[in-house]
Short mmCIF file of C-alpha atoms in Angstrom, two decimals:
data_model
loop_
_atom_site.label_atom_id
_atom_site.label_comp_id
_atom_site.label_asym_id
_atom_site.label_seq_id
_atom_site.Cartn_x
_atom_site.Cartn_y
_atom_site.Cartn_z
CA MET A 54 0.18 -0.10 0.26
CA LYS A 55 2.53 2.29 1.17
CA LYS A 56 4.65 1.88 -2.48
CA VAL A 57 1.24 2.52 -4.37
CA TYR A 58 1.35 5.63 -2.52
CA LEU A 59 4.26 6.98 -3.31
CA PHE A 60 3.83 6.10 -6.63
CA ASN A 61 0.97 7.84 -6.82
CA LEU A 62 2.20 10.89 -5.47
CA LEU A 63 5.68 11.10 -7.14
CA PHE A 64 2.99 11.07 -10.68
CA PHE A 65 1.69 13.68 -8.85
CA VAL A 66 4.58 15.66 -8.63
CA ILE A 67 5.31 14.80 -12.00
CA LEU A 68 2.75 16.38 -13.53
CA ILE A 69 3.47 19.68 -11.21
CA GLY A 70 6.47 19.45 -12.58
CA TYR A 71 5.99 19.36 -16.38
CA SER A 72 2.69 22.00 -15.74
CA GLN A 73 5.72 24.50 -13.86
CA LYS A 74 8.43 25.30 -16.80
CA GLU A 75 11.40 26.85 -16.37
CA PHE A 76 13.38 28.55 -18.88
CA HIS A 77 17.22 30.24 -19.45
CA VAL A 78 18.46 32.88 -20.02
CA PHE A 79 22.24 33.87 -20.63
CA PRO A 80 24.21 37.63 -21.57
CA LYS A 81 24.79 37.80 -25.75
CA THR A 82 28.05 37.83 -24.34
CA HIS A 83 28.19 34.36 -22.62
CA SER A 84 31.51 33.04 -24.09
CA ILE A 85 29.74 29.82 -23.32
CA SER A 86 26.55 29.97 -24.40
CA PRO A 87 25.18 33.25 -25.41
CA GLY A 88 21.86 33.72 -24.97
CA LYS A 89 19.95 34.62 -28.20
CA THR A 90 16.29 35.74 -30.20
CA THR A 91 16.26 31.63 -31.05
CA GLY A 92 15.75 28.72 -30.16
CA ASN A 93 13.30 27.73 -27.11
CA GLY A 94 14.57 28.80 -23.48
CA SER A 95 16.03 25.35 -22.50
CA LEU A 96 19.72 25.13 -21.09
CA ASN A 97 20.96 24.13 -24.70
CA GLN A 98 18.99 27.58 -26.56
CA PRO A 99 18.46 29.76 -24.25
CA TRP A 100 17.32 33.13 -24.84
CA ASP A 101 18.55 36.56 -24.66
CA LEU A 102 16.71 38.74 -21.69
CA GLN A 103 15.01 40.61 -24.21
CA THR A 104 13.45 37.78 -25.91
CA ALA A 105 12.41 36.29 -22.49
CA LEU A 106 10.59 39.24 -21.22
CA SER A 107 8.76 39.28 -25.09
CA GLN A 108 7.04 35.86 -24.54
CA SER A 109 3.06 35.66 -25.18
CA SER A 110 1.54 33.96 -21.91
CA GLU A 111 1.02 30.49 -24.42
CA THR A 112 4.73 30.38 -23.77
CA VAL A 113 5.36 31.77 -20.50
CA ASN A 114 2.24 31.38 -17.75
CA GLY A 115 2.24 31.14 -14.25
CA GLY A 116 3.78 28.92 -12.25
CA ASP A 117 7.00 29.33 -14.62
CA ILE A 118 9.37 30.34 -13.89
CA ILE A 119 12.78 32.51 -15.92
CA TRP A 120 15.92 31.91 -14.73
CA LEU A 121 18.99 35.02 -15.40
CA HIS A 122 22.66 33.25 -15.27
CA GLU A 123 25.39 34.79 -14.17
CA GLY A 124 26.64 37.97 -15.65
CA VAL A 125 25.99 41.55 -16.87
CA TYR A 126 22.84 42.04 -19.16
CA ASN A 127 23.73 45.23 -21.11
CA GLY A 128 20.82 47.09 -22.90
CA ARG A 129 17.17 49.06 -22.60
CA PHE A 130 14.95 46.03 -21.63
CA TYR A 131 11.20 46.33 -22.12
CA SER A 132 8.91 42.72 -20.32
CA LYS A 133 5.53 41.91 -21.36
CA LEU A 134 5.35 39.06 -19.45
CA SER A 135 1.82 38.44 -18.11
CA SER A 136 0.33 35.42 -16.46
CA ILE A 137 -2.90 34.66 -17.22
CA ILE A 138 -3.69 31.42 -14.85
CA ASN A 139 -5.64 33.32 -11.06
CA GLY A 140 -2.92 33.65 -8.60
CA LYS A 141 -0.05 32.22 -9.81
CA TYR A 142 2.95 34.15 -11.31
CA ILE A 143 5.75 34.06 -13.71
CA THR A 144 9.36 34.54 -11.46
CA VAL A 145 12.30 36.44 -13.29
CA SER A 146 15.01 36.19 -10.87
CA SER A 147 18.49 35.23 -10.79
CA PHE A 148 19.26 31.31 -11.33
CA PRO A 149 19.99 30.11 -7.80
CA ASN A 150 23.58 31.18 -6.52
CA GLU A 151 24.42 33.34 -9.50
CA TRP A 152 24.23 36.79 -9.98
CA ALA A 153 22.90 38.93 -13.29
CA ILE A 154 23.31 43.03 -13.57
CA LEU A 155 20.89 44.83 -15.89
CA ASN A 156 23.16 47.24 -17.23
CA GLY A 157 20.64 50.48 -18.76
CA ASN A 158 24.36 52.68 -19.54
CA VAL A 159 23.45 52.62 -23.26
CA SER A 160 22.03 54.09 -25.87
CA GLY A 161 18.13 53.18 -26.54
CA VAL A 162 14.67 54.46 -26.21
CA SER A 163 13.34 54.28 -23.05
CA GLU A 164 13.64 55.92 -20.12
CA ALA A 165 14.44 52.65 -18.08
CA THR A 166 16.95 50.22 -17.28
CA LEU A 167 13.78 48.07 -17.20
CA THR A 168 10.35 48.67 -17.98
CA VAL A 169 7.69 46.49 -16.92
CA ASN A 170 3.98 45.83 -18.49
CA GLY A 171 1.84 43.21 -17.99
CA ASN A 172 -0.04 41.25 -14.42
CA ASN A 173 1.22 38.92 -12.24
CA VAL A 174 4.71 38.74 -12.39
CA THR A 175 7.67 38.07 -9.77
CA TYR A 176 10.51 40.15 -10.63
CA ARG A 177 13.22 38.99 -8.03
CA ASP A 178 17.17 38.92 -7.00
CA PHE A 179 18.76 40.89 -9.24
CA GLU A 180 20.83 44.04 -9.96
CA ILE A 181 19.70 47.05 -11.72
CA SER A 182 23.01 49.17 -11.86
CA PRO A 183 24.83 50.74 -14.61
CA THR A 184 29.21 50.12 -15.23
CA ASN A 185 31.18 52.50 -16.89
CA LEU A 186 29.00 55.37 -15.57
CA ILE A 187 31.44 58.53 -15.63
CA ILE A 188 29.39 60.88 -16.80
CA ARG A 189 26.86 61.66 -14.21
CA ASP A 190 26.14 65.82 -14.73
CA GLU A 191 23.57 66.76 -17.23
CA SER A 192 25.87 69.86 -17.93
CA VAL A 193 28.13 67.31 -19.27
CA GLU A 194 29.14 66.48 -22.95
CA GLY A 195 27.83 63.06 -23.32
CA PHE A 196 25.75 62.72 -20.34
CA LEU A 197 22.88 59.75 -20.72
CA PRO A 198 20.14 59.74 -19.13
CA PHE A 199 18.67 56.36 -17.15
CA GLY A 200 16.47 54.67 -14.58
CA GLY A 201 16.59 51.60 -12.67
CA VAL A 202 12.53 50.46 -12.86
CA SER A 203 9.62 51.82 -15.03
CA HIS A 204 6.75 50.12 -14.02
CA ASN A 205 3.82 51.53 -16.36
CA SER A 206 1.34 48.98 -16.03
CA GLY A 207 -0.43 45.67 -15.33
CA GLU A 208 -1.41 45.03 -12.13
CA ASN A 209 0.02 42.36 -9.45
CA CYS A 210 3.22 42.30 -9.40
CA GLN A 211 5.88 42.14 -7.20
CA PHE A 212 9.60 42.74 -6.65
CA ILE A 213 11.43 41.79 -4.24
CA ASN A 214 15.04 41.63 -3.18
CA LEU A 215 16.44 43.88 -6.34
CA ILE A 216 19.18 45.63 -5.80
CA ILE A 217 18.81 49.17 -7.48
CA HIS A 218 22.20 51.90 -7.55
CA GLY A 219 23.47 54.24 -9.67
CA ASN A 220 21.42 54.77 -12.07
CA ASN A 221 21.86 58.31 -14.37
CA GLY A 222 17.64 59.04 -13.14
CA LEU A 223 14.68 57.92 -10.80
CA GLY A 224 15.72 54.70 -9.07
CA PHE A 225 11.50 53.34 -9.60
CA GLY A 226 9.03 54.41 -11.10
CA SER A 227 5.63 53.13 -9.63
CA TRP A 228 2.84 54.41 -11.87
CA LYS A 229 -0.85 54.69 -11.64
CA ASN A 230 -2.02 52.13 -13.78
CA THR A 231 -0.51 49.70 -11.42
CA GLY A 232 -2.31 48.04 -8.32
CA GLY A 233 -1.94 45.30 -5.71
CA THR A 234 2.11 45.94 -6.41
CA ILE A 235 4.36 44.72 -3.65
CA ILE A 236 7.80 46.11 -3.71
CA SER A 237 9.65 44.75 -0.87
CA ASN A 238 12.81 43.64 0.49
CA CYS A 239 14.73 46.43 -2.31
CA ILE A 240 17.92 48.71 -1.84
CA VAL A 241 18.09 51.38 -3.54
CA TYR A 242 20.32 53.97 -3.60
CA ASN A 243 22.83 56.95 -4.94
CA ASN A 244 20.23 56.89 -8.48
CA GLY A 245 20.19 60.38 -9.99
CA TYR A 246 22.29 62.95 -11.35
CA LYS A 247 23.20 66.65 -11.21
CA GLY A 248 20.79 68.71 -13.60
CA LYS A 249 21.35 72.38 -15.23
CA LYS A 250 19.14 73.71 -13.09
CA TYR A 251 18.87 72.05 -9.67
CA ALA A 252 21.65 70.53 -7.82
CA GLY A 253 20.15 66.90 -7.95
CA ILE A 254 17.42 64.88 -10.00
CA GLY A 255 16.09 61.86 -9.48
CA GLU A 256 14.65 60.23 -6.20
CA GLY A 257 14.53 56.91 -5.08
CA PHE A 258 10.83 56.38 -5.32
CA TYR A 259 8.29 57.57 -7.18
CA VAL A 260 4.79 55.81 -6.15
CA GLN A 261 1.28 56.53 -7.91
CA ASN A 262 -2.11 54.18 -7.82
CA ASN A 263 -5.32 55.25 -9.27
CA SER A 264 -7.33 51.71 -7.94
CA ASN A 265 -10.29 51.63 -5.53
CA THR A 266 -9.20 48.10 -4.62
CA LYS A 267 -5.56 46.98 -5.28
CA THR A 268 -3.20 49.10 -2.83
CA ARG A 269 0.07 49.65 -3.40
CA ILE A 270 2.47 47.96 -0.71
CA LEU A 271 6.44 48.96 -0.35
CA LYS A 272 7.43 47.24 2.10
CA ASN A 273 11.41 46.26 3.72
CA ASN A 274 13.12 48.28 1.69
CA ILE A 275 16.43 50.44 1.86
CA ILE A 276 16.49 53.92 0.56
CA PHE A 277 19.27 56.22 0.96
CA ASN A 278 21.33 58.76 -1.00
CA ASN A 279 19.46 59.16 -3.81
CA TYR A 280 20.10 62.80 -5.89
CA TYR A 281 17.39 64.15 -4.75
CA LYS A 282 14.05 63.20 -2.72
CA GLY A 283 13.37 58.83 -1.00
CA ILE A 284 10.20 58.31 -1.80
CA GLU A 285 7.77 60.95 -2.97
CA VAL A 286 3.88 59.27 -2.81
CA TRP A 287 2.93 62.28 -5.31
CA SER A 288 1.70 63.69 -8.71
CA ALA A 289 2.85 67.45 -10.18
CA ASN A 290 0.14 67.45 -12.07
CA LYS A 291 -1.59 70.80 -11.40
CA LYS A 292 -5.06 69.97 -13.68
CA ALA A 293 -5.92 66.18 -12.59
CA SER A 294 -9.51 65.54 -13.68
CA ASN A 295 -8.87 61.97 -11.57
CA GLU A 296 -7.58 60.81 -8.98
CA TYR A 297 -4.25 58.55 -8.58
CA VAL A 298 -2.41 59.12 -5.46
CA LYS A 299 -4.23 56.79 -2.87
CA ASN A 300 -4.35 54.03 -1.33
CA ILE A 301 -0.92 53.40 -0.67
CA ASN A 302 0.84 51.51 2.65
CA LEU A 303 4.86 52.25 3.47
CA ASP A 304 5.63 50.19 6.14
CA ASN A 305 8.61 49.01 7.88
CA ASN A 306 10.92 50.78 5.69
CA VAL A 307 14.36 52.87 6.09
CA VAL A 308 14.87 55.62 4.24
CA PHE A 309 18.16 58.26 4.97
CA ASN A 310 20.28 61.18 3.72
CA SER A 311 17.86 61.61 0.53
CA GLY A 312 19.75 64.62 -1.61
CA LEU A 313 23.01 64.38 0.54
CA VAL A 314 25.60 62.98 -2.82
CA SER A 315 24.17 66.23 -4.45
CA GLY A 316 24.37 68.83 -1.90
CA ARG A 317 20.59 69.03 -1.89
CA THR A 318 19.01 68.52 1.29
CA VAL A 319 15.69 67.37 0.58
CA ASP A 320 12.98 64.97 2.56
CA ASN A 321 13.43 61.95 2.79
CA VAL A 322 9.25 61.25 2.31
CA ILE A 323 6.86 63.14 0.93
CA VAL A 324 2.69 62.41 0.39
CA ALA A 325 1.37 65.68 -1.46
CA THR A 326 -0.10 66.04 -4.52
CA ASN A 327 -0.36 70.18 -6.84
CA ASP A 328 -3.33 69.26 -7.53
CA ARG A 329 -4.95 73.02 -8.26
CA ASN A 330 -8.54 71.33 -8.96
CA GLY A 331 -8.94 70.28 -5.55
CA ILE A 332 -9.49 66.50 -7.36
CA ASN A 333 -6.18 64.21 -6.99
CA ILE A 334 -6.21 64.18 -3.95
CA ALA A 335 -3.67 61.72 -1.72
CA LYS A 336 -5.38 59.65 0.14
CA ASN A 337 -5.72 56.59 2.48
CA ILE A 338 -1.94 56.56 3.12
CA GLN A 339 -0.79 54.51 5.51
CA VAL A 340 2.88 55.43 6.91
CA THR A 341 3.93 52.64 9.57
CA ASN A 342 7.37 51.51 11.34
CA ASN A 343 9.09 53.39 8.95
CA ILE A 344 12.71 54.79 9.85
CA PHE A 345 13.03 58.14 8.38
CA TYR A 346 17.17 60.08 9.31
CA HIS A 347 19.10 62.51 8.00
CA ASN A 348 22.54 63.14 9.14
CA THR A 349 22.62 64.75 12.56
CA THR A 350 25.28 64.68 15.67
CA LEU A 351 22.31 63.37 18.14
CA SER A 352 24.83 64.74 20.70
CA GLU A 353 25.22 68.02 20.06
CA ALA A 354 22.32 70.96 19.25
CA ILE A 355 19.94 70.72 16.04
CA GLU A 356 22.08 72.08 13.18
CA ASN A 357 20.70 75.65 12.24
CA SER A 358 19.67 73.57 8.55
CA ASP A 359 16.78 72.65 6.65
CA ALA A 360 16.92 68.36 6.59
CA PRO A 361 12.81 67.70 6.01
CA SER A 362 12.52 63.37 6.98
CA LEU A 363 8.76 63.51 6.59
CA THR A 364 6.71 66.02 4.59
CA LEU A 365 2.58 66.27 4.63
CA GLY A 366 0.51 67.75 2.05
CA PHE A 367 1.95 70.26 -0.14
CA ASN A 368 -1.42 71.88 -2.31
CA ASN A 369 -3.65 74.17 -0.25
CA ASN A 370 -6.06 73.15 -2.59
CA SER A 371 -5.34 69.67 -2.42
CA PRO A 372 -4.87 68.93 1.59
CA VAL A 373 -4.28 65.15 2.05
CA GLU A 374 -7.03 63.04 3.56
CA ASN A 375 -7.20 60.01 5.24
CA ILE A 376 -3.85 59.98 6.23
CA ASN A 377 -2.62 57.41 8.91
CA ILE A 378 1.17 58.18 10.24
CA LEU A 379 1.92 55.53 12.46
CA ASN A 380 5.36 54.16 15.39
CA ASN A 381 8.22 55.91 12.82
CA ILE A 382 11.26 57.31 13.64
CA ILE A 383 11.58 60.01 12.40
CA ILE A 384 14.96 62.07 12.57
CA GLY A 385 15.82 65.67 11.03
CA ARG A 386 17.28 68.76 11.53
CA LYS A 387 15.21 72.14 12.19
CA ASP A 388 11.88 70.47 10.60
CA ALA A 389 11.91 67.09 10.40
CA LEU A 390 8.56 66.37 10.22
CA ARG A 391 6.70 69.33 8.43
CA VAL A 392 2.72 69.57 7.60
CA LEU A 393 1.43 71.76 4.59
CA SER A 394 -1.89 71.01 3.83
CA ALA A 395 -3.56 67.91 5.73
CA LYS A 396 -7.60 67.67 5.87
CA SER A 397 -7.83 64.40 8.29
CA ILE A 398 -4.28 62.55 9.67
CA THR A 399 -3.70 60.22 12.49
CA PHE A 400 -0.49 61.02 14.03
CA LYS A 401 0.46 58.57 16.34
CA ASN A 402 3.32 56.59 18.54
CA ASN A 403 5.87 58.31 16.38
CA THR A 404 8.94 59.42 16.91
CA ILE A 405 10.36 63.18 16.47
CA TYR A 406 14.19 64.41 16.60
CA SER A 407 14.00 67.76 15.61
CA GLY A 408 13.93 71.56 15.90
CA TYR A 409 10.65 71.97 15.95
CA ALA A 410 7.49 70.02 14.78
CA ARG A 411 6.22 72.50 11.89
CA LEU A 412 3.12 72.67 11.17
CA PHE A 413 2.08 75.60 7.77
CA LYS A 414 -0.66 77.75 8.64
CA PRO A 415 -3.76 76.32 5.82
CA VAL A 416 -4.14 73.70 8.56
CA MET A 417 -5.93 75.24 11.29
CA LYS A 418 -8.65 75.56 9.75
CA TYR A 419 -8.80 71.75 9.89
CA ILE A 420 -6.81 71.27 13.59
CA ASN A 421 -10.33 72.17 15.65
CA ASN A 422 -11.54 69.17 13.14
CA THR A 423 -12.05 65.53 14.77
CA SER A 424 -10.65 64.16 11.99
CA TRP A 425 -7.17 65.13 13.08
CA ILE A 426 -5.55 63.34 15.78
CA PHE A 427 -2.42 63.32 17.82
CA GLU A 428 -1.76 60.70 20.12
CA ASN A 429 1.04 58.83 21.98
CA ASN A 430 4.44 60.79 20.13
CA THR A 431 7.44 61.81 21.70
CA TYR A 432 9.09 65.00 20.26
CA TYR A 433 12.59 65.52 20.97
CA THR A 434 13.85 69.14 20.34
CA ARG A 435 16.10 71.94 22.15
CA ASN A 436 13.10 74.09 22.73
CA SER A 437 10.41 72.72 25.52
CA LYS A 438 7.82 73.98 23.32
CA PRO A 439 7.90 71.57 19.91
CA ILE A 440 5.05 72.27 18.22
CA ARG A 441 5.66 75.48 15.66
CA ILE A 442 2.42 76.86 13.92
CA GLN A 443 4.69 78.58 10.52
CA GLY A 444 4.82 82.16 11.45
CA GLU A 445 2.12 82.09 14.03
CA ILE A 446 3.60 80.53 17.83
CA ASP A 447 5.38 77.17 19.07
CA TYR A 448 3.29 75.32 21.98
CA SER A 449 4.26 73.20 24.11
CA VAL A 450 2.52 69.25 24.47
CA LYS A 451 0.29 70.83 27.07
CA GLN A 452 -0.76 73.64 25.44
CA TRP A 453 -1.01 71.65 21.92
CA GLN A 454 -3.53 69.65 23.74
CA ASP A 455 -5.26 71.80 25.85
CA ILE A 456 -6.14 74.48 23.14
CA TYR A 457 -6.37 72.28 20.35
CA GLY A 458 -7.21 69.04 21.99
CA LEU A 459 -3.98 66.97 20.40
CA GLY A 460 -1.22 66.08 22.11
CA ILE A 461 -2.95 62.95 24.42
CA ASN A 462 -0.40 60.72 26.57
CA SER A 463 2.41 62.75 24.34
CA LYS A 464 5.95 64.17 25.98
CA TRP A 465 8.27 65.97 25.32
CA LYS A 466 12.10 65.40 26.05
CA HIS A 467 15.28 67.28 25.26
CA PHE A 468 17.41 66.53 22.26
CA LYS A 469 20.48 65.23 24.14
CA GLU A 470 18.18 62.81 25.78
CA PHE A 471 17.58 60.41 22.38
CA THR A 472 19.09 56.96 22.04
CA SER A 473 19.38 57.26 26.14
CA ASN A 474 16.24 53.95 24.82
CA GLN A 475 17.02 53.49 21.99
CA LYS A 476 17.09 49.93 21.34
CA PRO A 477 18.04 47.96 18.46
CA ILE A 478 15.95 47.96 15.62
CA ILE A 479 15.63 43.89 14.15
CA THR A 480 13.59 43.10 11.26
CA LYS A 481 13.82 39.75 9.92
CA ILE A 482 14.07 39.61 6.34
CA ASN A 483 11.56 36.26 5.04
CA THR A 484 12.69 36.42 1.21
CA GLN A 485 16.27 35.46 2.22
CA GLU A 486 16.72 32.93 4.80
CA ASN A 487 18.19 33.31 7.99
CA THR A 488 18.63 37.04 7.28
CA TYR A 489 17.76 40.12 9.30
CA ARG A 490 18.42 43.68 9.05
CA VAL A 491 19.16 45.97 11.61
CA VAL A 492 18.98 49.46 11.80
CA LEU A 493 21.45 51.16 15.33
CA PHE A 494 21.47 54.64 16.97
CA ASN A 495 24.78 55.10 19.26
CA LYS A 496 25.54 59.29 19.94
CA GLU A 497 28.68 57.85 21.36
CA MET A 498 29.19 55.89 17.95
CA ASN A 499 30.80 53.05 19.83
CA ASP A 500 29.74 49.39 19.06
CA VAL A 501 26.63 48.10 19.76
CA LEU A 502 25.79 44.33 21.18
CA VAL A 503 22.67 43.60 18.91
CA ASP A 504 20.89 39.86 20.60
CA PHE A 505 19.60 37.73 18.89
CA SER A 506 18.22 34.97 21.37
CA GLU A 507 14.89 35.33 21.22
CA TYR A 508 15.13 33.83 16.92
CA ASN A 509 16.04 30.69 18.14
CA LEU A 510 19.20 30.43 16.27
CA PRO A 511 21.45 27.90 16.73
CA SER A 512 25.05 28.31 18.82
CA GLU A 513 27.75 28.35 16.81
CA SER A 514 25.96 29.59 14.09
CA SER A 515 28.94 31.44 11.50
CA TYR A 516 27.68 34.96 10.29
CA ILE A 517 28.16 38.31 7.75
CA ILE A 518 27.43 41.19 8.75
CA LYS A 519 27.34 44.01 5.78
CA ASP A 520 26.66 47.65 6.09
CA VAL A 521 24.22 48.26 3.82
CA GLU A 522 25.84 51.63 2.74
CA ASN A 523 28.94 49.52 1.81
CA PHE A 524 26.70 46.27 0.33
CA LYS A 525 29.97 44.38 -1.31
CA THR A 526 32.54 44.18 1.15
CA VAL A 527 31.61 41.97 4.01
CA LEU A 528 32.41 43.92 7.69
CA ALA A 529 32.88 41.61 10.07
CA SER A 530 32.58 37.85 10.46
CA GLY A 531 32.04 34.98 13.28
CA LYS A 532 30.04 33.04 15.02
CA LEU A 533 27.25 32.78 16.85
CA ASN A 534 28.04 31.80 20.87
CA GLU A 535 25.72 31.08 23.73
CA SER A 536 24.70 34.49 24.24
CA SER A 537 23.46 35.00 20.99
CA LYS A 538 25.04 38.60 21.50
CA VAL A 539 26.52 40.06 18.40
CA GLU A 540 28.74 42.86 17.43
CA PHE A 541 28.08 45.24 15.41
CA LYS A 542 31.01 47.94 14.55
CA MET A 543 29.53 51.33 14.43
CA ASN A 544 32.64 53.85 14.30
CA VAL A 545 33.58 52.73 10.67
CA ASP A 546 36.03 54.64 7.89
CA ARG A 547 32.84 56.61 5.90
CA ASP A 548 33.12 59.61 3.01
CA ALA A 549 31.10 62.83 2.55
CA ASN A 550 28.28 61.13 1.27
CA LYS A 551 27.32 58.45 3.70
CA SER A 552 25.50 58.76 7.25
CA TYR A 553 27.39 59.60 10.66
CA ASN A 554 28.54 57.12 12.37
CA ASN A 555 26.01 56.95 15.29
CA PHE A 556 23.06 55.32 12.58
CA GLY A 557 24.40 51.84 10.30
CA VAL A 558 21.87 49.85 8.33
CA TYR A 559 23.09 45.99 8.83
CA TYR A 560 22.05 43.43 7.04
CA ILE A 561 23.26 40.32 8.97
CA GLU A 562 22.95 36.57 7.37
CA PHE A 563 23.52 33.22 9.64
CA LYS A 564 24.49 30.09 8.24
CA LYS A 565 23.41 27.03 10.33
CA ASN A 566 25.05 24.10 11.14
CA GLU A 567 24.60 20.98 8.37
CA LYS A 568 22.16 18.22 9.67
CA ILE A 569 24.28 14.94 8.96
CA GLU A 570 22.16 12.97 6.33
CA THR A 571 20.47 10.26 7.95
CA GLU A 572 17.14 9.81 6.16
CA SER A 573 15.91 7.44 3.25
CA PHE A 574 15.40 9.03 -0.07
CA PHE A 575 11.50 8.56 0.20
CA GLU A 576 11.65 10.15 3.80
CA ARG A 577 13.75 13.50 2.84
CA PHE A 578 11.27 13.86 -0.42
CA LEU A 579 8.37 12.98 1.10
CA ASN A 580 9.62 16.24 4.09
CA TRP A 581 9.95 18.29 0.89
CA LEU A 582 6.68 18.37 0.09
CA GLY A 583 6.37 19.00 4.34
CA ILE A 584 4.25 15.67 4.83
#
């Protein structure tokens, strides 16, 4: 009976294998197996990248995988892949233990290295970064503009574990006709260029959404040191006729030092539109559990310069609505938090380190409304009156509550007290095995001991640590001892375009001890199936 069961099970698995196909892609320049426009995508007859991305759903459909093999893929690529099988994704990924790099530093019509149109596709585990890029100044002869990813259309796509950096333009454009998109665990940095009119052009992310039913999610990403803003939930259209900046979630991202590389210190995140018709209003936006940081000493006076980390609202005719700002750390200089125009907002459980939390006059007609909620926030400032109405008056937390009914259970602390209670912020990266993101604050710039005991890692697991600002170099390595505590270096060599040593973002990857194999083939096979 057991043999019959195993035979039927194997037959079922074989059927699944035939229904889920794998295809292979190599660079055109590969010395042994160059990708071609002809062939069938097999290992013996691999495609080039553009051919693979041009396949119809009759050839590549939900459940299928397109493997990108090791190498540099030169070009501007356009994907029209689309799954028509409900609930199943096409996957485009680097082949296991190999790494693909897309290089857009070539002549081309597309504005981005990878342009995406199509539904239900997962793009994961590869890099979008130019090779041999020298000119990053628009005024210099030979300047070539190109961005990272432009997701123009197609719902329910996923972008996971991508590294997008060094492109002469926008890092990632996630446009209005792409509802249901999830962008997670991506590292996006140093995108943009020096413009003819502006010191820095090129955001990390530019995000929109016109769907009433499908939410856009940016989760667990690290975005830093782009030439312009980190994340723009935004539309610059002054005469919009419909809504397309809505239903967007920013959760557990780390965004820091936007504009530092260009000398143009700008918003790490802005949520707003510039619509003068009052139609395209940024609404139903969730900003939760994020960390926003601009270089500050954390130990001396609040530096007397602009370094906004979060801006809400822009045009008075289109105040943001139903904006939830919850459980964030917001660090900047004079005005880390700015509220320019907001009709309804919930602002709770946030930590603000700033000169002031700065509110502009247009919000005054709304703040007595029950649609404004400010609760359980902590303000670290020099002045004991941390709430400033621009051009009018400063309020203490108590005055903020007594006069406007806002600020319940909030508190003020002197800025020098910051970091005294800041624990390491650890996120398990579910899309990468045994990998954790660690964010640290230490104003003395001392090394920090981080406790991983709650993650039940076997003792003597080996580990490597990487600083995301020098991601291709191993910062430290070792073995986990019985205490499960690991030391992270804070005082490391950094150049002018990196964060101060009081702040650090790291990846730590653990490799567990290999288990001696004593099970039979069928036992291992059934365990793999979860039976």
